[in-house]
Structure formats: C-alpha cells, structure tokens
Amino acid sequence: MNRLLEILQDGRFHSGQELGALLGISRSAVWKHLQRLELALGIQLYKVPGRGYRLAESISLLDIESSTAVLNQLGWGLKAMDSTDSTNAEALRMLLAGVRAPFVVLADAQSSGRGRRGRTWVSPPAQNLYYTLALTISGGPQRLAGLSLVVGLAVMEALRKIGVEQSGVKWPNDIYANGKKIAGILMELTGDPADLCHVVIGIGINVNMTASPGEIEQAWTSVRNETSVLVDRNELVRVLSHSLHHYLRRHAEEGFVGLRSEWEASNIWHAQHCCLSTGSQQVKGVVLGVDNQGALRLGVDGHEKCFSGGELSLRLEDDS
Ligand code: ATP
Ligand code: BTN
C-alpha cells in the first residue's frame, strides 16, 4: 500500500499498466489497491480515462528509516504504523507488554484519536502528525509538575521553526496559530506518580490538512494553511523530536520553574477575560499566568486563585 502511495506521491498521472508493472501485479490488483486507498484510508484519487490515476491532493509520506535514525540518535525507539486506534492507546499497550521506554509511536492515521475528557481528535490519514512519546518517570510527582505545559513549548518551538511564526500556547494543553487550534497534547499516566510511573505524551499536529473529514466544533488551522506550502512531515518529526528532547532535559534539570517565564511569554490568553469550567462550576476571571507548578492563576473578583487538574477547560468569556 505504501509503495503505491510512494509512486503516486509526485502528484502526476500514472496509468494502471505503469503502476502494475512497477508493483509487479495485475491491473485489476492495482484497481483493488486503489479502491482500498480510497475506502480504507480516505485518500481521494482522480481517475481520468486514457491518463490514469493521480492523487487529488499532494501528500507527504512518513519515511520510517529517516525517523528511526533521528529518534535513535536521541536514544528513543520507534514503532511506526499505517493506522491504529490511537497512538496513546498503542503506547500504553506496549508498556503493559513490557516494552521499555523511551519510545515513540507514530501513525499515519488514527481511527479513535482521543483528546481530553473522552473527546475525539480528528485524525485523517497521511496528512497530520499523530505522535506519542512514552517515558519512564521516577523521582515523585514534582517531576510531572508543568510537564504538559513544557511539551506545549516544545511543540510551539517546532512549529515556529518550520514557519508557523504566529504560534502560542493556551493553558493547559493546546497550541494555537492566529487564534485557531493547530495542535493538542494529551498526557496519560500509568503506575504510581509518587514513585515510578510511565507517562505517554500524545501530540496531534495538523500539518497538511486543509479540510476536515469530521466536524471540529472550534476554529482550527494547519501548518499548510498558515504557510501555504505542503509540509514534509519527516522534517517535522525531526524538528519536533529535537525540540522535545531539549525541553524535556531542561524540565528534568530545572523543573517547571526554570521554564515558567518562557511559557508566560507565549501565553496567548494573557490578561484575557475567560471562563474556567471545572466540571460542576463555571468560574469567570482574568488570566494572570501560571504558578511554579504550572497551575493556572486566575484573577477572580480582585483575588488571585490557582487551578490545576485534568478536567479543567478554559474558554474566552466571549466564546463560552
Ligand atoms: P479545553 O482543553 O480548554 O477544554 P478544547 O476544546 O480544545 O479546550 P480538548 O479536550 O483539549 O478541548 O481538545 C479536544 C477538542 O479539540 C475537540 O472537542 C475538538 O473541538 C477539537 N479538535 C478535534 N480534532 C481536532 C483537530 N484535528 N484539530 C484541531 N482541533 C481539533
Ligand atoms: C487535545 O487537544 O485534547 C489533545 C489532542 C491530542 C491528540 C493526540 S494525536 C496523538 C495522540 N493519540 C491520541 O489518541 N491523542 C493524541
């Protein structure tokens, strides 16, 4: 399947005969493979009699070899998959089966990509990045303080390096560009955070997606929308992995306190009137920043209050 996509990746027309000869299969087998591309992966094809087939949209395929080399250099393993339910779920299964962290799970598509609080992460094939890094954490809960915010800084740095200059972070787990969501982070834990645990850090980045196959009930964008060029996803894997490695090392050495001012400088909703949903309650206030643990500081009726926890959701007061 990937070999067929590799050939079609150039965006030109290829006849059934040519594809059959290149793949060593019959024309009817080519036809079946092309149908699978359309039905199983949702990849749109143009079929023109006399000219053959071409992709409706150019794509950038993941190159396992180059990503393996990049990650191995950082001391991280790689499991690359055409498709999975969720790269976070796959990483958790691998940990359960005894695979040693650190490792990365990369998939071309997710059938049940997940966000926080059971929400869905829209994950069409061959367009975006679905990347999960599994780590072992020892040394107590302090090692986890502010970790997802620091991962946000790493994702933002990677986006800026590949040309999305107007990117910033939104507490606690989103990355925005020009007021629209471009990436999200979902961290999940197993084990005992007070002692030895594993954390899977799931990162979804909209890369070449220009239309969403499913409804996204908030404003979103992609690297391609922001830069107007087809992005090499392998280059993004390289840049993101290096940024993550850099920021995770700093977080381990300095704690969140050493990165707090950097996070504050990129906080897109600083001084904005917001509404924080705690599940049972809605709290209105002005965003003041974050504390040394990464908790949100909100000015509520003239008093500063701090909030932390996985179930919290922050919206602009005008939008909520
Ligand atoms: P908050 O974290 O403050 O609740 P949020 O609405 O972004 O904000 P999350 O749980 O972080 O909520 O993210 C899941 C949401 O992200 C989904 O409900 C959907 O609105 C949005 N979403 C889903 N897929 C994508 C995507 N590919 N790109 C951008 N946004 C998406
Ligand atoms: C959010 O904004 O709620 C977080 C979205 C996280 C999506 C990524 S995609 C890779 C990893 N696998 C998942 O199922 N989710 C995360």
Coordinates of C-alpha atoms and ligand atoms in Angstrom, one line a residue:
M1 CA 0.0 0.0 0.0
N2 CA 2.8 2.4 0.9
R3 CA 4.7 1.6 -2.2
L4 CA 1.7 2.6 -4.3
L5 CA 1.4 5.8 -2.3
E6 CA 5.1 6.5 -2.8
I7 CA 4.7 6.3 -6.5
L8 CA 1.5 8.5 -6.5
Q9 CA 3.1 11.0 -4.1
D10 CA 4.5 13.0 -7.0
G11 CA 1.0 14.2 -7.8
R12 CA 1.3 13.2 -11.5
F13 CA -0.9 10.8 -13.5
H14 CA 0.1 7.1 -13.6
S15 CA -1.6 4.6 -15.8
G16 CA -2.9 1.3 -14.4
Q17 CA -0.5 -0.5 -16.7
E18 CA 2.5 1.5 -15.4
L19 CA 1.5 1.0 -11.7
G20 CA 1.0 -2.7 -12.3
A21 CA 4.5 -3.0 -13.9
L22 CA 6.2 -1.1 -11.1
L23 CA 4.5 -3.1 -8.4
G24 CA 4.7 -6.5 -10.2
I25 CA 0.9 -7.0 -10.0
S26 CA -2.0 -7.2 -12.5
R27 CA -4.1 -4.1 -13.5
S28 CA -7.1 -5.5 -11.6
A29 CA -5.0 -5.9 -8.5
V30 CA -3.9 -2.2 -8.9
W31 CA -7.5 -1.3 -9.1
K32 CA -8.3 -3.1 -5.8
H33 CA -5.3 -1.4 -4.1
L34 CA -6.5 2.0 -5.3
Q35 CA -10.0 1.3 -4.0
R36 CA -8.6 0.4 -0.6
L37 CA -6.7 3.7 -0.6
E38 CA -9.9 5.5 -1.1
L39 CA -12.2 3.4 1.1
A40 CA -9.9 2.4 4.0
L41 CA -7.6 5.4 4.1
G42 CA -10.0 8.1 2.7
I43 CA -7.4 9.2 0.2
Q44 CA -9.1 10.9 -2.8
L45 CA -8.0 10.0 -6.3
Y46 CA -8.7 11.5 -9.7
K47 CA -9.4 8.8 -12.4
V48 CA -9.1 10.1 -16.0
P49 CA -9.7 7.7 -18.9
G50 CA -6.6 7.5 -21.1
R51 CA -4.3 9.2 -18.5
G52 CA -4.7 7.0 -15.4
Y53 CA -4.8 7.9 -11.7
R54 CA -3.4 10.8 -9.6
L55 CA -3.9 11.9 -6.1
A56 CA -6.5 14.7 -5.7
E57 CA -4.2 16.3 -3.1
S58 CA -0.4 16.0 -2.9
I59 CA 0.8 14.2 0.3
S60 CA 4.0 13.8 2.2
L61 CA 4.6 10.2 3.3
L62 CA 6.3 9.3 6.5
D63 CA 9.7 7.8 5.9
I64 CA 10.3 5.2 8.7
E65 CA 14.0 4.9 8.0
S66 CA 14.8 8.6 8.4
S67 CA 12.6 8.9 11.5
T68 CA 14.1 5.8 13.1
A69 CA 17.6 7.3 12.6
V70 CA 16.5 10.7 14.1
L71 CA 14.9 9.1 17.1
N72 CA 17.7 6.5 17.7
Q73 CA 20.2 9.4 17.8
L74 CA 18.2 10.7 20.8
G75 CA 18.1 7.3 22.4
W76 CA 14.4 6.8 21.6
G77 CA 12.9 3.7 19.9
L78 CA 10.2 3.9 17.2
K79 CA 7.1 2.0 16.3
A80 CA 5.6 3.3 13.1
M81 CA 2.2 2.2 11.9
D82 CA 0.0 2.8 8.9
S83 CA -3.0 3.1 11.2
T84 CA -4.0 2.4 14.8
D85 CA -6.9 3.3 17.1
S86 CA -4.8 5.9 19.0
T87 CA -1.0 6.2 19.3
N88 CA -1.5 6.8 23.0
A89 CA -3.5 3.6 23.4
E90 CA -0.9 1.7 21.4
A91 CA 1.9 3.2 23.6
L92 CA 0.0 2.1 26.8
R93 CA -0.4 -1.4 25.4
M94 CA 3.3 -1.6 24.6
L95 CA 4.2 -0.5 28.1
L96 CA 1.8 -3.1 29.5
A97 CA 3.5 -5.7 27.3
G98 CA 6.9 -4.8 28.8
V99 CA 8.4 -2.7 26.0
R100 CA 11.0 -0.4 27.6
A101 CA 10.6 3.4 27.4
P102 CA 11.6 5.8 26.0
F103 CA 10.0 5.1 22.6
V104 CA 7.8 6.9 20.1
V105 CA 4.7 5.6 18.4
L106 CA 3.9 7.3 15.0
A107 CA 0.8 6.5 12.9
D108 CA -0.3 7.7 9.5
A109 CA -4.0 7.6 10.7
Q110 CA -6.0 7.1 13.9
S111 CA -9.4 5.5 13.9
S112 CA -10.2 6.7 17.5
G113 CA -7.8 9.6 18.1
R114 CA -8.6 11.0 21.5
G115 CA -8.5 14.3 23.2
R116 CA -9.1 15.2 26.9
R117 CA -12.2 14.1 28.7
G118 CA -13.1 11.5 26.1
R119 CA -13.3 13.9 23.3
T120 CA -12.4 12.9 19.7
W121 CA -9.2 14.1 17.9
V122 CA -10.0 14.2 14.2
S123 CA -7.2 12.2 12.6
P124 CA -7.4 11.8 8.8
P125 CA -4.7 9.6 7.1
A126 CA -1.4 10.8 5.5
Q127 CA -1.9 14.4 6.4
N128 CA -1.1 15.2 10.0
L129 CA 1.2 14.1 12.8
Y130 CA 0.0 11.6 15.4
Y131 CA 3.0 11.2 17.7
T132 CA 3.2 9.6 21.2
L133 CA 6.4 9.6 23.3
A134 CA 6.4 7.1 26.2
L135 CA 8.8 8.0 29.1
T136 CA 9.6 6.5 32.5
I137 CA 9.4 9.0 35.3
S138 CA 11.0 8.4 38.7
G139 CA 11.5 10.9 41.5
G140 CA 8.0 11.7 42.6
P141 CA 5.2 14.0 41.4
Q142 CA 7.4 17.0 41.3
R143 CA 8.9 15.6 38.1
L144 CA 5.5 15.8 36.5
A145 CA 4.7 19.4 37.5
G146 CA 4.1 21.6 34.5
L147 CA 5.2 18.8 32.1
S148 CA 2.4 19.1 29.7
L149 CA 3.0 22.9 29.5
V150 CA 6.6 22.3 28.7
V151 CA 5.6 19.9 26.0
G152 CA 3.5 22.7 24.6
L153 CA 6.6 24.9 24.5
A154 CA 8.4 22.2 22.5
V155 CA 5.6 21.8 20.0
M156 CA 5.4 25.6 19.7
E157 CA 9.1 25.9 19.0
A158 CA 8.9 23.1 16.4
L159 CA 6.0 24.9 14.7
R160 CA 7.9 28.2 14.7
K161 CA 11.0 26.5 13.2
I162 CA 9.0 25.2 10.3
G163 CA 7.5 28.5 9.6
V164 CA 4.4 29.0 11.8
E165 CA 5.7 32.1 13.4
Q166 CA 2.4 33.2 15.0
S167 CA 2.0 30.2 17.3
G168 CA 1.4 30.4 21.0
V169 CA 0.2 28.2 23.9
K170 CA -3.2 28.1 25.6
W171 CA -3.4 26.6 29.1
P172 CA -3.3 23.7 29.7
N173 CA -2.7 21.7 26.5
D174 CA -3.3 23.5 23.3
I175 CA -1.2 25.2 20.7
Y176 CA -2.8 27.9 18.6
A177 CA -1.8 29.8 15.5
N178 CA -3.5 33.1 14.6
G179 CA -6.3 32.4 17.1
K180 CA -7.0 28.9 15.8
K181 CA -6.1 25.5 17.3
I182 CA -3.3 23.8 15.4
A183 CA -2.1 21.2 17.9
G184 CA -3.1 19.4 21.1
I185 CA -1.4 17.4 23.8
L186 CA -2.8 14.5 25.7
M187 CA -0.8 13.1 28.6
E188 CA -1.7 9.8 30.2
L189 CA -0.1 8.2 33.2
T190 CA 0.3 4.6 34.4
G191 CA 2.0 3.4 37.6
D192 CA 2.5 5.4 40.8
P193 CA 3.3 9.1 40.3
A194 CA 4.7 9.2 43.8
D195 CA 7.3 6.6 42.9
L196 CA 7.9 5.1 39.5
C197 CA 5.5 5.7 36.6
H198 CA 5.2 5.9 32.9
V199 CA 3.8 8.8 31.0
V200 CA 2.6 8.8 27.4
I201 CA 2.7 12.2 25.8
G202 CA 0.4 12.3 22.8
I203 CA 0.8 15.1 20.3
G204 CA -1.5 15.8 17.4
I205 CA -0.4 18.4 14.9
N206 CA -2.5 19.5 12.0
V207 CA 0.1 19.5 9.2
N208 CA -1.2 19.3 5.6
M209 CA -5.0 19.1 6.4
T210 CA -6.9 21.7 4.6
A211 CA -10.4 20.3 5.0
S212 CA -11.5 18.2 8.0
P213 CA -13.3 14.8 7.3
G214 CA -15.2 15.2 10.6
E215 CA -16.7 18.1 12.3
I216 CA -14.4 20.1 14.6
E217 CA -16.5 22.3 16.8
Q218 CA -14.0 25.1 17.2
A219 CA -11.7 27.2 14.9
W220 CA -8.7 25.1 13.7
T221 CA -5.9 25.5 11.3
S222 CA -2.9 23.6 10.0
V223 CA 0.7 24.3 9.1
R224 CA -0.2 24.2 5.5
N225 CA -3.0 26.7 6.0
E226 CA -0.6 29.0 7.8
T227 CA 2.4 28.7 5.4
S228 CA 0.7 27.8 2.1
V229 CA 3.2 25.1 1.4
L230 CA 3.0 21.3 1.5
V231 CA 5.0 20.3 4.6
D232 CA 7.5 17.5 4.7
R233 CA 6.1 15.5 7.7
N234 CA 9.5 13.8 8.1
E235 CA 11.2 17.2 8.7
L236 CA 8.5 18.0 11.3
V237 CA 9.2 14.7 13.1
R238 CA 12.9 15.6 13.2
V239 CA 12.4 19.1 14.4
L240 CA 9.7 18.1 16.9
S241 CA 11.8 15.3 18.4
H242 CA 14.8 17.6 18.9
S243 CA 12.6 20.3 20.5
L244 CA 11.0 17.7 22.8
H245 CA 14.4 16.3 23.8
H246 CA 15.7 19.8 24.5
Y247 CA 12.7 20.9 26.6
L248 CA 12.4 17.6 28.5
R249 CA 16.0 17.8 29.5
R250 CA 15.6 21.4 30.7
H251 CA 12.4 20.4 32.6
A252 CA 14.3 17.5 34.3
E253 CA 17.2 19.7 35.3
E254 CA 15.4 23.0 36.2
G255 CA 11.8 21.9 36.9
F256 CA 8.9 24.0 35.5
V257 CA 10.1 27.0 37.5
G258 CA 13.0 27.4 35.0
L259 CA 10.6 27.5 32.1
R260 CA 7.7 29.4 33.6
S261 CA 8.7 32.8 32.2
E262 CA 9.1 31.3 28.7
W263 CA 5.7 29.8 28.9
E264 CA 4.2 33.1 30.1
A265 CA 5.8 34.9 27.2
S266 CA 3.9 32.8 24.7
N267 CA 0.6 32.6 26.6
I268 CA -2.0 33.7 24.0
W269 CA -4.7 34.5 26.5
H270 CA -2.7 36.5 29.0
A271 CA -4.8 39.2 30.6
Q272 CA -7.9 38.0 28.8
H273 CA -11.4 37.6 30.4
C274 CA -12.0 33.9 30.5
C275 CA -14.4 31.3 31.8
L276 CA -13.0 28.2 33.5
S277 CA -15.1 25.1 33.6
T278 CA -14.4 22.8 36.5
G279 CA -17.0 20.2 35.6
S280 CA -19.5 21.3 38.2
Q281 CA -18.8 25.0 38.2
Q282 CA -18.0 27.9 35.9
V283 CA -15.5 30.5 37.2
K284 CA -15.1 33.8 35.5
G285 CA -11.8 35.7 35.8
V286 CA -8.8 37.3 34.1
V287 CA -5.9 35.1 33.2
L288 CA -2.9 36.2 35.3
G289 CA -0.5 33.4 34.2
V290 CA 0.7 30.2 35.8
D291 CA 2.4 29.3 39.1
N292 CA 5.7 27.4 39.7
Q293 CA 3.8 24.1 39.3
G294 CA 2.0 25.1 36.1
A295 CA -1.3 25.7 37.8
L296 CA -3.5 28.4 36.2
R297 CA -3.6 31.8 38.1
L298 CA -6.9 33.5 37.6
G299 CA -8.0 36.9 39.0
V300 CA -11.5 36.3 40.3
D301 CA -13.3 39.3 41.8
G302 CA -10.0 41.0 42.6
H303 CA -8.4 37.9 44.2
E304 CA -5.9 35.5 42.8
K305 CA -6.9 31.9 42.6
C306 CA -5.0 28.9 41.4
F307 CA -6.4 26.0 39.5
S308 CA -4.9 22.7 38.3
G309 CA -6.2 19.2 37.3
G310 CA -7.0 17.3 34.1
E311 CA -10.7 18.1 34.0
L312 CA -10.4 21.9 33.7
S313 CA -11.3 23.7 30.5
L314 CA -10.6 27.3 29.7
R315 CA -12.6 29.4 27.2
L316 CA -12.6 33.1 26.3
E317 CA -15.6 34.7 28.1
D318 CA -17.0 35.9 24.8
D319 CA -17.0 32.4 23.3
S320 CA -18.3 30.5 26.4
Ligands
ATP1 P1 -10.0 22.8 26.6 O1 -8.8 21.9 26.7 O2 -9.9 24.1 27.2 O3 -11.3 22.1 27.0 P2 -10.6 22.1 23.9 O4 -12.0 22.4 23.5 O5 -9.5 22.4 22.9 O6 -10.2 23.0 25.1 P3 -9.6 19.5 24.2 O7 -10.2 18.4 25.0 O8 -8.3 20.0 24.6 O9 -10.7 20.6 24.3 O10 -9.5 19.1 22.7 C1 -10.5 18.3 22.0 C2 -11.2 19.2 21.1 O11 -10.3 19.6 20.0 C3 -12.4 18.6 20.4 O12 -13.5 18.6 21.1 C4 -12.5 19.4 19.1 O13 -13.2 20.6 19.3 C5 -11.0 19.8 18.8 N1 -10.4 19.0 17.8 C6 -10.6 17.7 17.5 N2 -9.8 17.3 16.5 C7 -9.0 18.4 16.1 C8 -8.1 18.7 15.2 N3 -7.6 17.8 14.3 N4 -7.6 20.0 15.1 C9 -8.0 20.9 15.9 N5 -8.9 20.7 16.9 C10 -9.4 19.5 17.0
BTN2 C1 -6.5 17.7 23.0 O1 -6.3 18.8 22.4 O2 -7.5 17.4 23.6 C2 -5.4 16.7 22.8 C3 -5.4 16.0 21.5 C4 -4.2 15.0 21.4 C5 -4.2 14.3 20.1 C6 -3.0 13.3 20.0 S1 -2.8 12.7 18.4 C7 -1.6 11.6 19.0 C8 -2.1 11.1 20.4 N1 -3.1 10.0 20.2 C9 -4.3 10.3 20.6 O3 -5.3 9.5 20.5 N2 -4.3 11.5 21.1 C10 -3.0 12.2 21.0

